[in-house]
Coordinates of C-alpha atoms in Angstrom, one line a residue:
Chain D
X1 CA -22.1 16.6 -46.5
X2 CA -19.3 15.5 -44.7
X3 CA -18.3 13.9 -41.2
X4 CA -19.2 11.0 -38.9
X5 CA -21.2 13.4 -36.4
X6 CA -24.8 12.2 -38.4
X7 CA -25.1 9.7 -36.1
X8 CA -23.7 11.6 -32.9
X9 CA -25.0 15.4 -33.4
X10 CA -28.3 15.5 -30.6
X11 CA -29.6 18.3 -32.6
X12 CA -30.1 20.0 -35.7
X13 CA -31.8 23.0 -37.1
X14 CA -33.3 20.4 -39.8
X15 CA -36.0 19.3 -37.4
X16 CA -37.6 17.8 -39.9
X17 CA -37.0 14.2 -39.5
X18 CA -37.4 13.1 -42.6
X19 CA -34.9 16.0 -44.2
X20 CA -32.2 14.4 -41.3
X21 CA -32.8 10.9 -42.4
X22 CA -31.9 11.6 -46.3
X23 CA -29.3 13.7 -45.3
X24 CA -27.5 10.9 -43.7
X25 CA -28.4 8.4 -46.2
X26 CA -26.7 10.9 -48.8
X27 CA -23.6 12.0 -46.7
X28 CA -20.2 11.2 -48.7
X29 CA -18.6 8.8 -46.2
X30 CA -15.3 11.1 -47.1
X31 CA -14.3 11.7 -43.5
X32 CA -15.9 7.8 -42.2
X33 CA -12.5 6.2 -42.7
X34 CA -11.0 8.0 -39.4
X35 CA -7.8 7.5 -38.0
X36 CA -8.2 4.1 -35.7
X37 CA -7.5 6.4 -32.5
X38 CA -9.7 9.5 -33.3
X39 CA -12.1 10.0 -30.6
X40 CA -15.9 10.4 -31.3
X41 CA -18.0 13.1 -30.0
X42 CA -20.0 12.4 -28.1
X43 CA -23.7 13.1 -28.1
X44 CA -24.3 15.1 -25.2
X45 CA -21.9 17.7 -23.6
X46 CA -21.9 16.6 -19.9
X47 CA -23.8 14.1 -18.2
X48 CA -24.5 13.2 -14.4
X49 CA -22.3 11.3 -11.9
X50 CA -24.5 8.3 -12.4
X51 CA -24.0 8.1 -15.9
X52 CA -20.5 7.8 -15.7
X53 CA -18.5 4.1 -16.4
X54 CA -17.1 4.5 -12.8
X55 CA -20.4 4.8 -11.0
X56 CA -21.5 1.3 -12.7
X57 CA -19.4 -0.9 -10.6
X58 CA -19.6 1.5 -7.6
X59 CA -16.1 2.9 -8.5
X60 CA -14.8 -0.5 -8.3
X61 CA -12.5 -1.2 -10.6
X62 CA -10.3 -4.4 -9.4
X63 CA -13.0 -7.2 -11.3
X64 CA -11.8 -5.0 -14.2
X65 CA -8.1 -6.8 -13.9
X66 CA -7.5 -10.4 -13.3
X67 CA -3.7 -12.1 -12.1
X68 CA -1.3 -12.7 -15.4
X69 CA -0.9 -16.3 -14.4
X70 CA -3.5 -19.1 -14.5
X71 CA -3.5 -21.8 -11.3
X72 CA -6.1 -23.8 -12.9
X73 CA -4.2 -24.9 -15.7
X74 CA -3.4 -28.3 -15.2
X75 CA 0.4 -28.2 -14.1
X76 CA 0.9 -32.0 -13.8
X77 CA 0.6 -31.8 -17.5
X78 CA 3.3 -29.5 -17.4
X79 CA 5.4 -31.4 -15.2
X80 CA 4.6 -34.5 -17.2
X81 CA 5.8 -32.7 -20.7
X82 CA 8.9 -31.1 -18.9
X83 CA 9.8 -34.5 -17.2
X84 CA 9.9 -36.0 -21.1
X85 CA 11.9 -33.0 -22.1
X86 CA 14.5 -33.3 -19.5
X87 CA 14.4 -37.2 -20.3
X88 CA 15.7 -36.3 -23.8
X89 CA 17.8 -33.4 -22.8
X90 CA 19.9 -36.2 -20.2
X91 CA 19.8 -38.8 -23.3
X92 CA 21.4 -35.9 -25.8
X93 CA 24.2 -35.4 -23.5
X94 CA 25.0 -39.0 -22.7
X95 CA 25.3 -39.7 -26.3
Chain W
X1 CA -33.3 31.9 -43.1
X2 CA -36.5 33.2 -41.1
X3 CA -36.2 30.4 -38.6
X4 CA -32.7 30.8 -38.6
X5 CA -32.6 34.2 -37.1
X6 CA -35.7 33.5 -35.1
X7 CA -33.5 31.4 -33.0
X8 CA -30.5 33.8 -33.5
X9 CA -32.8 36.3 -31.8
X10 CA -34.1 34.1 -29.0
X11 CA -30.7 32.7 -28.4
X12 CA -29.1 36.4 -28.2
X13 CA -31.8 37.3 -26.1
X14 CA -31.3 34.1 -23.1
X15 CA -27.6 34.5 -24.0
X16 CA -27.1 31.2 -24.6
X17 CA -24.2 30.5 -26.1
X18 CA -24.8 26.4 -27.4
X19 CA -28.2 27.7 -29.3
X20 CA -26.7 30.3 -30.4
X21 CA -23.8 28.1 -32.4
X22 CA -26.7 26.1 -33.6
X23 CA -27.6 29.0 -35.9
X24 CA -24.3 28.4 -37.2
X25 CA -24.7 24.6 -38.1
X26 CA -23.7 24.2 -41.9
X27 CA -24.9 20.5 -41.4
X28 CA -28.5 20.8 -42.7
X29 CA -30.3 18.8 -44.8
X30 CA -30.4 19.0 -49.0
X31 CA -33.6 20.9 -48.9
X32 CA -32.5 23.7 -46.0
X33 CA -29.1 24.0 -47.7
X34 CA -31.5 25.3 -50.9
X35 CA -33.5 27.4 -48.9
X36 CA -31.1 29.3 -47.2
X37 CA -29.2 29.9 -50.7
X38 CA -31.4 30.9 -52.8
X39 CA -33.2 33.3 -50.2
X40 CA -30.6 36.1 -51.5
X41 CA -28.4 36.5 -54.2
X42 CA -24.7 37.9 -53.9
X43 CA -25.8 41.4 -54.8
X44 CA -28.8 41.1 -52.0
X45 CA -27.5 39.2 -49.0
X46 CA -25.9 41.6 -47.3
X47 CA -29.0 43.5 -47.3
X48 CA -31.4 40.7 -46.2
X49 CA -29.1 39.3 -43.6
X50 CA -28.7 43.2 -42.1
X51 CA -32.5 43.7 -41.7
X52 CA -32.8 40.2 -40.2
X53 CA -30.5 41.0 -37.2
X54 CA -31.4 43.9 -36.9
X55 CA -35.1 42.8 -36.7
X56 CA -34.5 40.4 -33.9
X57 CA -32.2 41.9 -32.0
X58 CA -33.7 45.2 -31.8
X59 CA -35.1 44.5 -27.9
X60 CA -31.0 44.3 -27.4
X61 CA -29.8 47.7 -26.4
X62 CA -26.4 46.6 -25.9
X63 CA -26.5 45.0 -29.0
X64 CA -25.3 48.0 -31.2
X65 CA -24.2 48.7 -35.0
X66 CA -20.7 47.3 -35.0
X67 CA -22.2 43.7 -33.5
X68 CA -24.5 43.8 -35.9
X69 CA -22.0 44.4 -38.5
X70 CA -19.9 41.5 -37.5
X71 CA -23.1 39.5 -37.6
X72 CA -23.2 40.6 -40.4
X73 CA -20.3 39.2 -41.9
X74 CA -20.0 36.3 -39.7
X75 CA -23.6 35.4 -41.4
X76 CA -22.9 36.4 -44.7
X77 CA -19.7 33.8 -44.7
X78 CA -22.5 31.1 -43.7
X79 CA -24.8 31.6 -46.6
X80 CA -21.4 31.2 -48.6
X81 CA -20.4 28.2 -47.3
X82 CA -24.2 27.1 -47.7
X83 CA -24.0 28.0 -51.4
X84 CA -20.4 25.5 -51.7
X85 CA -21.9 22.5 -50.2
X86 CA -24.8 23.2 -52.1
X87 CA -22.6 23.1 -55.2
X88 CA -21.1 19.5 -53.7
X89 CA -24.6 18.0 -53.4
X90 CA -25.6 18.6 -56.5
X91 CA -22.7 17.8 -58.0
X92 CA -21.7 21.1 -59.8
X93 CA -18.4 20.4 -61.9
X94 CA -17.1 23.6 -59.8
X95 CA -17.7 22.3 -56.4
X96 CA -14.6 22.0 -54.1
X97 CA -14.0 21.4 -50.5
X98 CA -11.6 23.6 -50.6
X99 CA -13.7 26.1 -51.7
X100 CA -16.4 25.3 -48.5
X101 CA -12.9 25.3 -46.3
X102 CA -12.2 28.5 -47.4
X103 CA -15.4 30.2 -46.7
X104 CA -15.7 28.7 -43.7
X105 CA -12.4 29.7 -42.5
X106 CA -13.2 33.3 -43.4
X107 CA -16.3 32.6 -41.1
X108 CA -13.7 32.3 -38.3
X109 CA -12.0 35.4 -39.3
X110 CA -15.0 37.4 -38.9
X111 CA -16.0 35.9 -35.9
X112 CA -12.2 36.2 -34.7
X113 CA -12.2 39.9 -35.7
X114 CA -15.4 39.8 -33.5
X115 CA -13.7 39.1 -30.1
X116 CA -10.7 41.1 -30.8
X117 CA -12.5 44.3 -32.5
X118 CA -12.8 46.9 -29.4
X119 CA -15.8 48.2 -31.0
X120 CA -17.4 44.6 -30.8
X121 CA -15.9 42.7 -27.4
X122 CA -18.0 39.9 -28.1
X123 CA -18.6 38.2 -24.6
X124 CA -17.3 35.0 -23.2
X125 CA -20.8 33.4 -23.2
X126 CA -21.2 32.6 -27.5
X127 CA -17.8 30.9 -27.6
X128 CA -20.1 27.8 -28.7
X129 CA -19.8 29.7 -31.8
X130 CA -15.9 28.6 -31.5
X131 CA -16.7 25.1 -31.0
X132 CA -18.6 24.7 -34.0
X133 CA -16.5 26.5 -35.9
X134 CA -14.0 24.7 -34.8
X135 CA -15.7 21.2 -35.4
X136 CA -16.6 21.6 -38.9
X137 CA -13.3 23.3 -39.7
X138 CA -11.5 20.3 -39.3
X139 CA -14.2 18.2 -41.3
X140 CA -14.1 20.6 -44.1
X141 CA -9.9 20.5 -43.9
X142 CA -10.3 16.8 -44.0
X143 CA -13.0 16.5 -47.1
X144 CA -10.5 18.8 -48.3
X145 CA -7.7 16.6 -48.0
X146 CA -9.5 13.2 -49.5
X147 CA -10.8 15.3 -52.2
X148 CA -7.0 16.3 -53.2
X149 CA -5.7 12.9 -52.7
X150 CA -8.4 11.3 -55.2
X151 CA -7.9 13.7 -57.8
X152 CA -4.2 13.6 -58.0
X153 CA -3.7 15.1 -61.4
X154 CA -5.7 18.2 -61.0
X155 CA -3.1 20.2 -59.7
X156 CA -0.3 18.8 -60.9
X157 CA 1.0 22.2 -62.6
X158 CA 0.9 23.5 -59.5
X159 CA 2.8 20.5 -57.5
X160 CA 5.0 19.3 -60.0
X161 CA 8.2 21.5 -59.1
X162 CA 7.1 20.4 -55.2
X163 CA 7.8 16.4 -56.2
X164 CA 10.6 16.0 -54.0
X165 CA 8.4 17.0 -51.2
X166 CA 7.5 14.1 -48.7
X167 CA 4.4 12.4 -50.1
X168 CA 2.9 11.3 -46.6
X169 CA 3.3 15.4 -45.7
X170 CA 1.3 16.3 -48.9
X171 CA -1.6 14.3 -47.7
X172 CA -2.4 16.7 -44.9
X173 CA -2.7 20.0 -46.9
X174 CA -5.7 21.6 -45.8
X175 CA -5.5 19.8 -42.3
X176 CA -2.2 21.9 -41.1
X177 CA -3.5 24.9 -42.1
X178 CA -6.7 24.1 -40.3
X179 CA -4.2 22.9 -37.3
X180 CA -3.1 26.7 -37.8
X181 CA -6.4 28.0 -37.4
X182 CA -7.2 26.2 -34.6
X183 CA -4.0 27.3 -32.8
X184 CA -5.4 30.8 -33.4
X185 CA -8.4 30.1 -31.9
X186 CA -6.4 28.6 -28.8
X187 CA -4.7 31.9 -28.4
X188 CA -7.8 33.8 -28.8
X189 CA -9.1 31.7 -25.8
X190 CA -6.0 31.4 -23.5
X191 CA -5.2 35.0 -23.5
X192 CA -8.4 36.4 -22.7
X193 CA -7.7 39.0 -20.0
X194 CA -11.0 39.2 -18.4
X195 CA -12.1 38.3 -15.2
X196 CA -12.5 34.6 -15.4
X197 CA -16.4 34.6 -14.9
X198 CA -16.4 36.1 -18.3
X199 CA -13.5 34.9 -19.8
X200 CA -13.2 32.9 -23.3
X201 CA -10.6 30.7 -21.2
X202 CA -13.7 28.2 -20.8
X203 CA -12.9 27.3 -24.0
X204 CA -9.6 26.2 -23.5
X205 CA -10.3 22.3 -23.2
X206 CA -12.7 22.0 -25.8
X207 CA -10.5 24.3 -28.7
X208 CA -6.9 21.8 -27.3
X209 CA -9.4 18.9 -27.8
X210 CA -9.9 19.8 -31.4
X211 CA -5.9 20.8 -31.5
X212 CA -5.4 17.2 -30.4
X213 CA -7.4 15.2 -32.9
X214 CA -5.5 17.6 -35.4
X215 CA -2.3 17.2 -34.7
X216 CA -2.4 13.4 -34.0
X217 CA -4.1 12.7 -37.7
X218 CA -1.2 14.6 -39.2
X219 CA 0.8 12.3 -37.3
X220 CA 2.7 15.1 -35.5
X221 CA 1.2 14.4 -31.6
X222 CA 4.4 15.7 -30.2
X223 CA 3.3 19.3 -31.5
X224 CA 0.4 18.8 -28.7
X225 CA 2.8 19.1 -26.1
X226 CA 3.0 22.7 -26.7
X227 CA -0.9 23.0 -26.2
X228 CA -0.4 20.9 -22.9
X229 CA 2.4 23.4 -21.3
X230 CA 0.2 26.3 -22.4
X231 CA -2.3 25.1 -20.4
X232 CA 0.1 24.1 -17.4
X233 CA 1.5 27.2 -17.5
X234 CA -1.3 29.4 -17.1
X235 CA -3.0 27.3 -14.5
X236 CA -3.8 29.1 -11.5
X237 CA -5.6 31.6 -13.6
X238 CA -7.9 28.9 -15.5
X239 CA -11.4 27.3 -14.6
X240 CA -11.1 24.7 -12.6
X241 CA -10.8 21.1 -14.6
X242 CA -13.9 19.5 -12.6
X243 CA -15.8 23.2 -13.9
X244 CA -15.7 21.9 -17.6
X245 CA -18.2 19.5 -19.1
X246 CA -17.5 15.6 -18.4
X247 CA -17.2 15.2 -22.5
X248 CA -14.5 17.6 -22.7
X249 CA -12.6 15.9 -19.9
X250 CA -12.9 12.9 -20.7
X251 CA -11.3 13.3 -24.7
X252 CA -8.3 16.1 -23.0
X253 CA -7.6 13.0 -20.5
X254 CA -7.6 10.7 -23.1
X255 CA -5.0 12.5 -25.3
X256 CA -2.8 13.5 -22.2
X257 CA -2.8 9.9 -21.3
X258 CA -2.1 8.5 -25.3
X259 CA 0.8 11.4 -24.9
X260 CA 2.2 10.0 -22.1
X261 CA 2.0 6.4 -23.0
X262 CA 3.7 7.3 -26.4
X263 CA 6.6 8.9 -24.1
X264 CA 6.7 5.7 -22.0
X265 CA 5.5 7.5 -18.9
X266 CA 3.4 4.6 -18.1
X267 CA 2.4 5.7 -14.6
X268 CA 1.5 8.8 -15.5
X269 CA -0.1 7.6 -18.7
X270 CA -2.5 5.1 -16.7
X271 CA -3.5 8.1 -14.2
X272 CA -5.2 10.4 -17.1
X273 CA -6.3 6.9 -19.0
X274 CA -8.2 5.7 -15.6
X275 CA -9.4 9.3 -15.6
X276 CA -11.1 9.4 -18.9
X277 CA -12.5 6.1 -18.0
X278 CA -13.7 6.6 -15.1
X279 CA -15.5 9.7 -16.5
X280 CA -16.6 8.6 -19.5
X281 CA -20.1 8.2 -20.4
X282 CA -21.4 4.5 -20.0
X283 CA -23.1 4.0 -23.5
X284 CA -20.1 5.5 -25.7
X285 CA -18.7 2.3 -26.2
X286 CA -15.9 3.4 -29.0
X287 CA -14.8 6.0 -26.7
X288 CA -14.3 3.1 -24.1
X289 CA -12.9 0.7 -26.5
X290 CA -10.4 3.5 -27.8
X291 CA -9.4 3.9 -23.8
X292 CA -8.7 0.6 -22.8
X293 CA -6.8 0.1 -26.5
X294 CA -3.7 2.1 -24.2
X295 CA -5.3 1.5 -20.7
X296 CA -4.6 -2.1 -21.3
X297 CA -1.0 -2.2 -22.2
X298 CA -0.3 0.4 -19.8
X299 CA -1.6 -1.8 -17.4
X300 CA 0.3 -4.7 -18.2
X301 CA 3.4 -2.8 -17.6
X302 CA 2.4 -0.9 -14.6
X303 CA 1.0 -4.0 -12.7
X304 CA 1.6 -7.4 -15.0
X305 CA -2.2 -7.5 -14.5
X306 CA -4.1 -8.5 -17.9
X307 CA -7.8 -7.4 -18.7
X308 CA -10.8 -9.9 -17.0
X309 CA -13.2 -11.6 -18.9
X310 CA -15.8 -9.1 -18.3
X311 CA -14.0 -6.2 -18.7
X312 CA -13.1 -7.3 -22.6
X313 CA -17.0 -8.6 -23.5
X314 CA -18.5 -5.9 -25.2
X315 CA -15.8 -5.3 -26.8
X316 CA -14.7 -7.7 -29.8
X317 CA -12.5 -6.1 -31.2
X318 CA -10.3 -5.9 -28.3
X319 CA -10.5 -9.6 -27.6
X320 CA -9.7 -10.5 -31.1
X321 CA -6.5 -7.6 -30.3
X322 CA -5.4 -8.6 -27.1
X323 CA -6.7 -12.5 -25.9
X324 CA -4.1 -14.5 -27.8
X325 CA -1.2 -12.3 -26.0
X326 CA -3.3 -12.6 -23.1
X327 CA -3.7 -16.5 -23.6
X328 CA 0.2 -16.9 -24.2
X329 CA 1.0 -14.7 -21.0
X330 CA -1.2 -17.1 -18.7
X331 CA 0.3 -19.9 -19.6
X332 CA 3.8 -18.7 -20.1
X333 CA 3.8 -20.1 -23.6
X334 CA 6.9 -17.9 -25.3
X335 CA 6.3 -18.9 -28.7
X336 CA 2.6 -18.5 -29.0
X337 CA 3.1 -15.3 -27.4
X338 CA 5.8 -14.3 -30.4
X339 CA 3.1 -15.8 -32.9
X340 CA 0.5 -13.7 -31.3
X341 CA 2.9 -10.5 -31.6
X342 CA 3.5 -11.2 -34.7
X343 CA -0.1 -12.3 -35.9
X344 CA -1.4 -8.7 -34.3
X345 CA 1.5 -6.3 -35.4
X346 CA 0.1 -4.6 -38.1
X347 CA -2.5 -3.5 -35.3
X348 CA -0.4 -3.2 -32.8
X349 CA 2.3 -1.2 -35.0
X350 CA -1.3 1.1 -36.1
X351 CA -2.1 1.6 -32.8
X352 CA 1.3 2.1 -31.6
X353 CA 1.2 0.1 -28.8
X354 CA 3.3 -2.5 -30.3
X355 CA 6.5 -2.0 -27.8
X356 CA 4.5 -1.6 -24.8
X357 CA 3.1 -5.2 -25.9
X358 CA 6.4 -6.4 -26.6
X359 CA 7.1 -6.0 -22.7
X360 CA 4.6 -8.8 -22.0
X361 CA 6.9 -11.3 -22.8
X362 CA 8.8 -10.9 -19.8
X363 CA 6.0 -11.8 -17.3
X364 CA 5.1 -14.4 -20.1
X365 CA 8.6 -16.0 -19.4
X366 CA 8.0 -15.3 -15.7
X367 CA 4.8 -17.3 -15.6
X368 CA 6.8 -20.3 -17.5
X369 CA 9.8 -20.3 -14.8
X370 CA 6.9 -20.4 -11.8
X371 CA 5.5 -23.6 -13.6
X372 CA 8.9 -25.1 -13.5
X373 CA 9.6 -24.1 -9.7
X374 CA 5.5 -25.3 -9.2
X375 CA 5.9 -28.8 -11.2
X376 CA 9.1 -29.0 -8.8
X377 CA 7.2 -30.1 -5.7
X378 CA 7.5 -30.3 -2.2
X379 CA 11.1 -31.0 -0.6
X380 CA 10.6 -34.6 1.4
X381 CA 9.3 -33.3 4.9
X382 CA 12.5 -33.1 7.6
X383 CA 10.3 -33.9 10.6
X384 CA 6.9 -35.3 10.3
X385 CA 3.7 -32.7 10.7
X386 CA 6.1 -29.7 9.4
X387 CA 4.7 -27.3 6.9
X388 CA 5.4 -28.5 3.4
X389 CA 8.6 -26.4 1.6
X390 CA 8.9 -26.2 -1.9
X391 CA 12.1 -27.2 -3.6
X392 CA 13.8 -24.2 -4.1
X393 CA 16.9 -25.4 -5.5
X394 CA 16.2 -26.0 -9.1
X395 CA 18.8 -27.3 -12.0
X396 CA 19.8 -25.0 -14.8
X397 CA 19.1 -28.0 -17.2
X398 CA 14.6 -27.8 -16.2
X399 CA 14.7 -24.4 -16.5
X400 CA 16.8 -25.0 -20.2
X401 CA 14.2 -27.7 -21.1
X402 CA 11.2 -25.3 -20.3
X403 CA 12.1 -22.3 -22.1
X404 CA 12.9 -24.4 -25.0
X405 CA 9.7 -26.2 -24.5
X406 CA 8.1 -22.7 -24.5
X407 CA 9.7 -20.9 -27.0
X408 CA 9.8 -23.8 -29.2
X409 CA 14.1 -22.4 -30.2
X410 CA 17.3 -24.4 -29.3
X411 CA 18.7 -21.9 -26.7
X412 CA 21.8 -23.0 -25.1
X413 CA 22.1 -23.2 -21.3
X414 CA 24.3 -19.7 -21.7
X415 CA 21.2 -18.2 -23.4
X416 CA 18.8 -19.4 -20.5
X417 CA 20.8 -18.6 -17.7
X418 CA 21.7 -14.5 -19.2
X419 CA 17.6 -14.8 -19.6
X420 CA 16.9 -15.7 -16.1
X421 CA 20.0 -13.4 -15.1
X422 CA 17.2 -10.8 -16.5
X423 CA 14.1 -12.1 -14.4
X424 CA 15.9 -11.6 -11.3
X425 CA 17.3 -8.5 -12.1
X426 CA 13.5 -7.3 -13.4
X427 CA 12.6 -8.6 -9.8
X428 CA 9.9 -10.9 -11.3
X429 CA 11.8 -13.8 -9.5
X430 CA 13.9 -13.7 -6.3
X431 CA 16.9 -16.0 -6.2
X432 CA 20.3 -16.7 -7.3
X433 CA 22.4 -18.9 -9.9
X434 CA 24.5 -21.0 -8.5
X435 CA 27.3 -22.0 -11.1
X436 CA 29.5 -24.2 -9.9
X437 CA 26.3 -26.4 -9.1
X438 CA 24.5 -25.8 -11.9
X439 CA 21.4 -24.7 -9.7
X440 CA 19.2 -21.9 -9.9
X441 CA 18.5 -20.9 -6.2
X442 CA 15.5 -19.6 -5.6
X443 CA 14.0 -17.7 -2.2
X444 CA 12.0 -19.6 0.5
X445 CA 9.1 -16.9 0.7
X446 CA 8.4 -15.8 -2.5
X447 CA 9.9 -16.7 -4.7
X448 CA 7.8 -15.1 -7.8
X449 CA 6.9 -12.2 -5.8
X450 CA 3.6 -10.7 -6.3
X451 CA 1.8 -14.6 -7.5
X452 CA 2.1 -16.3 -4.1
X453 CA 4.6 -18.8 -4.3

């Protein structure tokens, strides 16, 4: 049989668990190699407010995102390496 | 096929439409696939399958002849398609997918003719039936496909006046015509005339989901557009969005963002991506990973903000996609953020969020010129006890040595100053060149904006 849903279906008419189990083991993985974006179903058709990602941070979201630039890096080293630099760029154009 | 139309009978009976499509699951195991073929044979089935619907849906008075005719049919295209896949298991040298596409397709016809026949008006409440039609469609299309593209010479009689044809196009066969399919079932649930409380429009989302997947695997996710304006068109006169079941919103936001984002509507893009997060269920970590693949980039352009810590650790994939770029940016470092570009773009390029990334390099080369205006210090105070002011004029020549530094490329001062020219222009720094000194004059309050300095 075909598709990736053996691991996402909830239910099947095979109740037999045992019947499920080979049936997975033996499924040609012909459809497994998905397109990297393709979306999964998922396992259950709706699901409470609670159980949504927003209602784990309280609908916070800004810990999510962080600043683009980092303080903590140590800028004397920085200035240290870009004093050397301009050192050399000054000595280039006095030769 | 007793237990089968047990629950067909009990599922008419509560109307419920999502036990109802189970009976229809051609996803059973080796042994139940057996069963349910060799029950009948071809000259018997329709026979057998007649006095079982009948049997169980006798308590039904409104369930008359011409329903269970379609049942009928619809049923007798199930124990078909049972019969190919049964063929596939065991290996039969005249399995096909393409057969088990086919008979499943016909399923849909019958079911189709079902909702359309006059005689039948099959009622909103079993469009489950659609879903998993719908659903295993698209499987059967794709098996379909792989199967075709593994055996290449089987059909080459048939192909070989069709070789000027675009190979990547050939790979998707059965998959278009399943994308056609689909579009009919669309239709069938868009134009449903009847009062909304009873209309097949409910199925809307879930049938454009499906639509969606399609049409992006055939690479062709500008033909979803048309399913989005559908939708827009006839809202108003639809169920409302927070009606439908948090799984279907969540995929239909995550599409209409990924549609946006590939338009470069980043805005609106990170509205339906927040969206789908938002709503998404907390355990279905691929769906989340697949949401921040865009939500992230889109991000980065909409706010220069890059993901936290926290936000990328249950997801390694992501980290191993995005922390170098996220590393470079930091630290402004121009040339480990082209290695990183470069290292990724395969993935990137796959994923195509490649250009979006590609934007990154401006705040990259903003954070470098805030390190050079930072490792400028403090002017010498004017009168003693005053509040410290940064040096604000800055030579061409530091900013020259920085980007060189960072980049790791001999740019001439022409280069640097046309690349700052940019920044300010971008409004990621506030200032002015000054030519005739050689100075790049920069604001006393904020100078890089939004980073507090």
């Amino acid at each position: 049989m075909a598709s990736s849903s053996a691991q996402s279906k909830p239910d099947s008419k095979a109740t037999d668990n045992k019947a499920e189990q080979t049936q997975a083991t033996q499924q040609k993985p012909a459809a497994a190699d998905m397109d990297h974006d393709e979306f999964e179903d998922f396992k259950v058709e709706d699901w409470p407010e609670e159980e949504t990602e927003a209602a784990q941070n309280g609908g916070e979201t800004r810990h999510l995102w962080e600043e683009s630039w980092d303080d903590d890096d140590t800028t004397e080293d920085f200035s240290a390496q870009l004093r050397e630099e301009l050192k050399k760029v000054n000595e280039s154009k006095r030769r | 096929m007793d237990t089968i139309f047990n629950e067909f009978g009990v599922a008419m009976t509560r109307r419920n439409g999502y036990e109802l499509a189970q009976t229809l699951n051609p996803e059973l195991s080796d042994d139940m696939l057996r069963l349910v073929y060799k029950t009948a044979n071809h000259a018997s089935i329709k026979d057998l399958l007649k006095r079982h619907i009948r049997a169980n849906t006798q308590h039904l008075p409104h369930v008359d002849l011409d329903e269970i005719q379609m049942w009928v049919d619809v049923f007798h295209c199930y124990w078909k398609t049972c019969g190919e896949l049964l063929a596939i298991q065991d290996r039969s040298p005249k399995a096909s997918w393409v057969k088990v596409y086919e008979a499943w397709k016909e399923l849909f016809s019958a079911l189709h003719r079902g909702y359309m026949s006059p005689k039948v008006e099959l009622p909103a409440w079993t469009i489950p039936c659609l879903y998993i039609v719908g659903k295993y469609l698209r499987v059967f299309a794709m098996n379909a496909d792989e199967e075709r593209s593994n055996n290449p010479n089987q059909e080459t009689t048939e192909t070989n006046f069709q070789d000027d044809l675009d190979m990547e196009a050939d790979k998707f066969v059965w998959l278009r015509d399943c994308g056609v399919q689909l579009n009919r079932m669309f239709t069938l649930c868009l134009n449903d005339r009847a009062n909304l409380m009873e209309s097949r429009k409910w199925g809307i989302y879930n049938v454009a989901n499906l639509l969606f997947k399609t049409y992006f695997k055939v690479k062709s996710p500008d033909l979803c557009k048309n399913v989005l304006r559908a939708i827009i068109a006839g809202r108003g006169d639809m169920p409302p969005f927070e009606a439908i079941p948090k799984s279907q919103r969540v995929i239909f936001k995550y599409y209409q963002g990924v549609l946006e984002f590939l338009d470069e509507n980043y805005p609106q893009a990170e509205e339906h991506l927040t969206e789908a997060w938002n709503l998404c269920h907390k355990d279905a970590l691929r769906n989340k990973e697949l949401i921040l693949t865009y939500l992230i980039p889109c991000h980065l352009v909409t706010t220069a903000k890059l993901p936290s810590a926290k936000l990328l650790e249950p997801y390694p994939r992501l980290q191993q996609l995005f922390l170098p770029l996220c590393g470079a940016i930091k630290k402004g470092e121009l040339h480990a953020f082209d290695l990183a570009l470069q290292e990724g773009e395969d993935e990137f390029v796959k994923r195509r969020i490649y250009l979006t990334l590609e934007r990154g390099r401006d705040i990259a080369l903003r954070n470098l010129c805030r390190r050079v205006f930072l490792a400028g210090g403090f002017e010498p105070p004017k009168e003693e006890n005053a509040q410290p002011l940064r040096r604000t004029r800055v030579p061409l020549d530091e900013f020259v040595a920085a980007i060189r530094l960072g980049s790791q490329e001999k740019l001439d001062s022409d280069e640097v100053e046309c690349l700052l020219a940019n920044q300010i222009y971008k409004g990621f720094m506030k200032g002015y060149i000054s030519r005739p000194h050689n100075m790049v004059v920069l604001s006393k309050s904020g100078a890089f904006p939004p980073t507090g300095v």
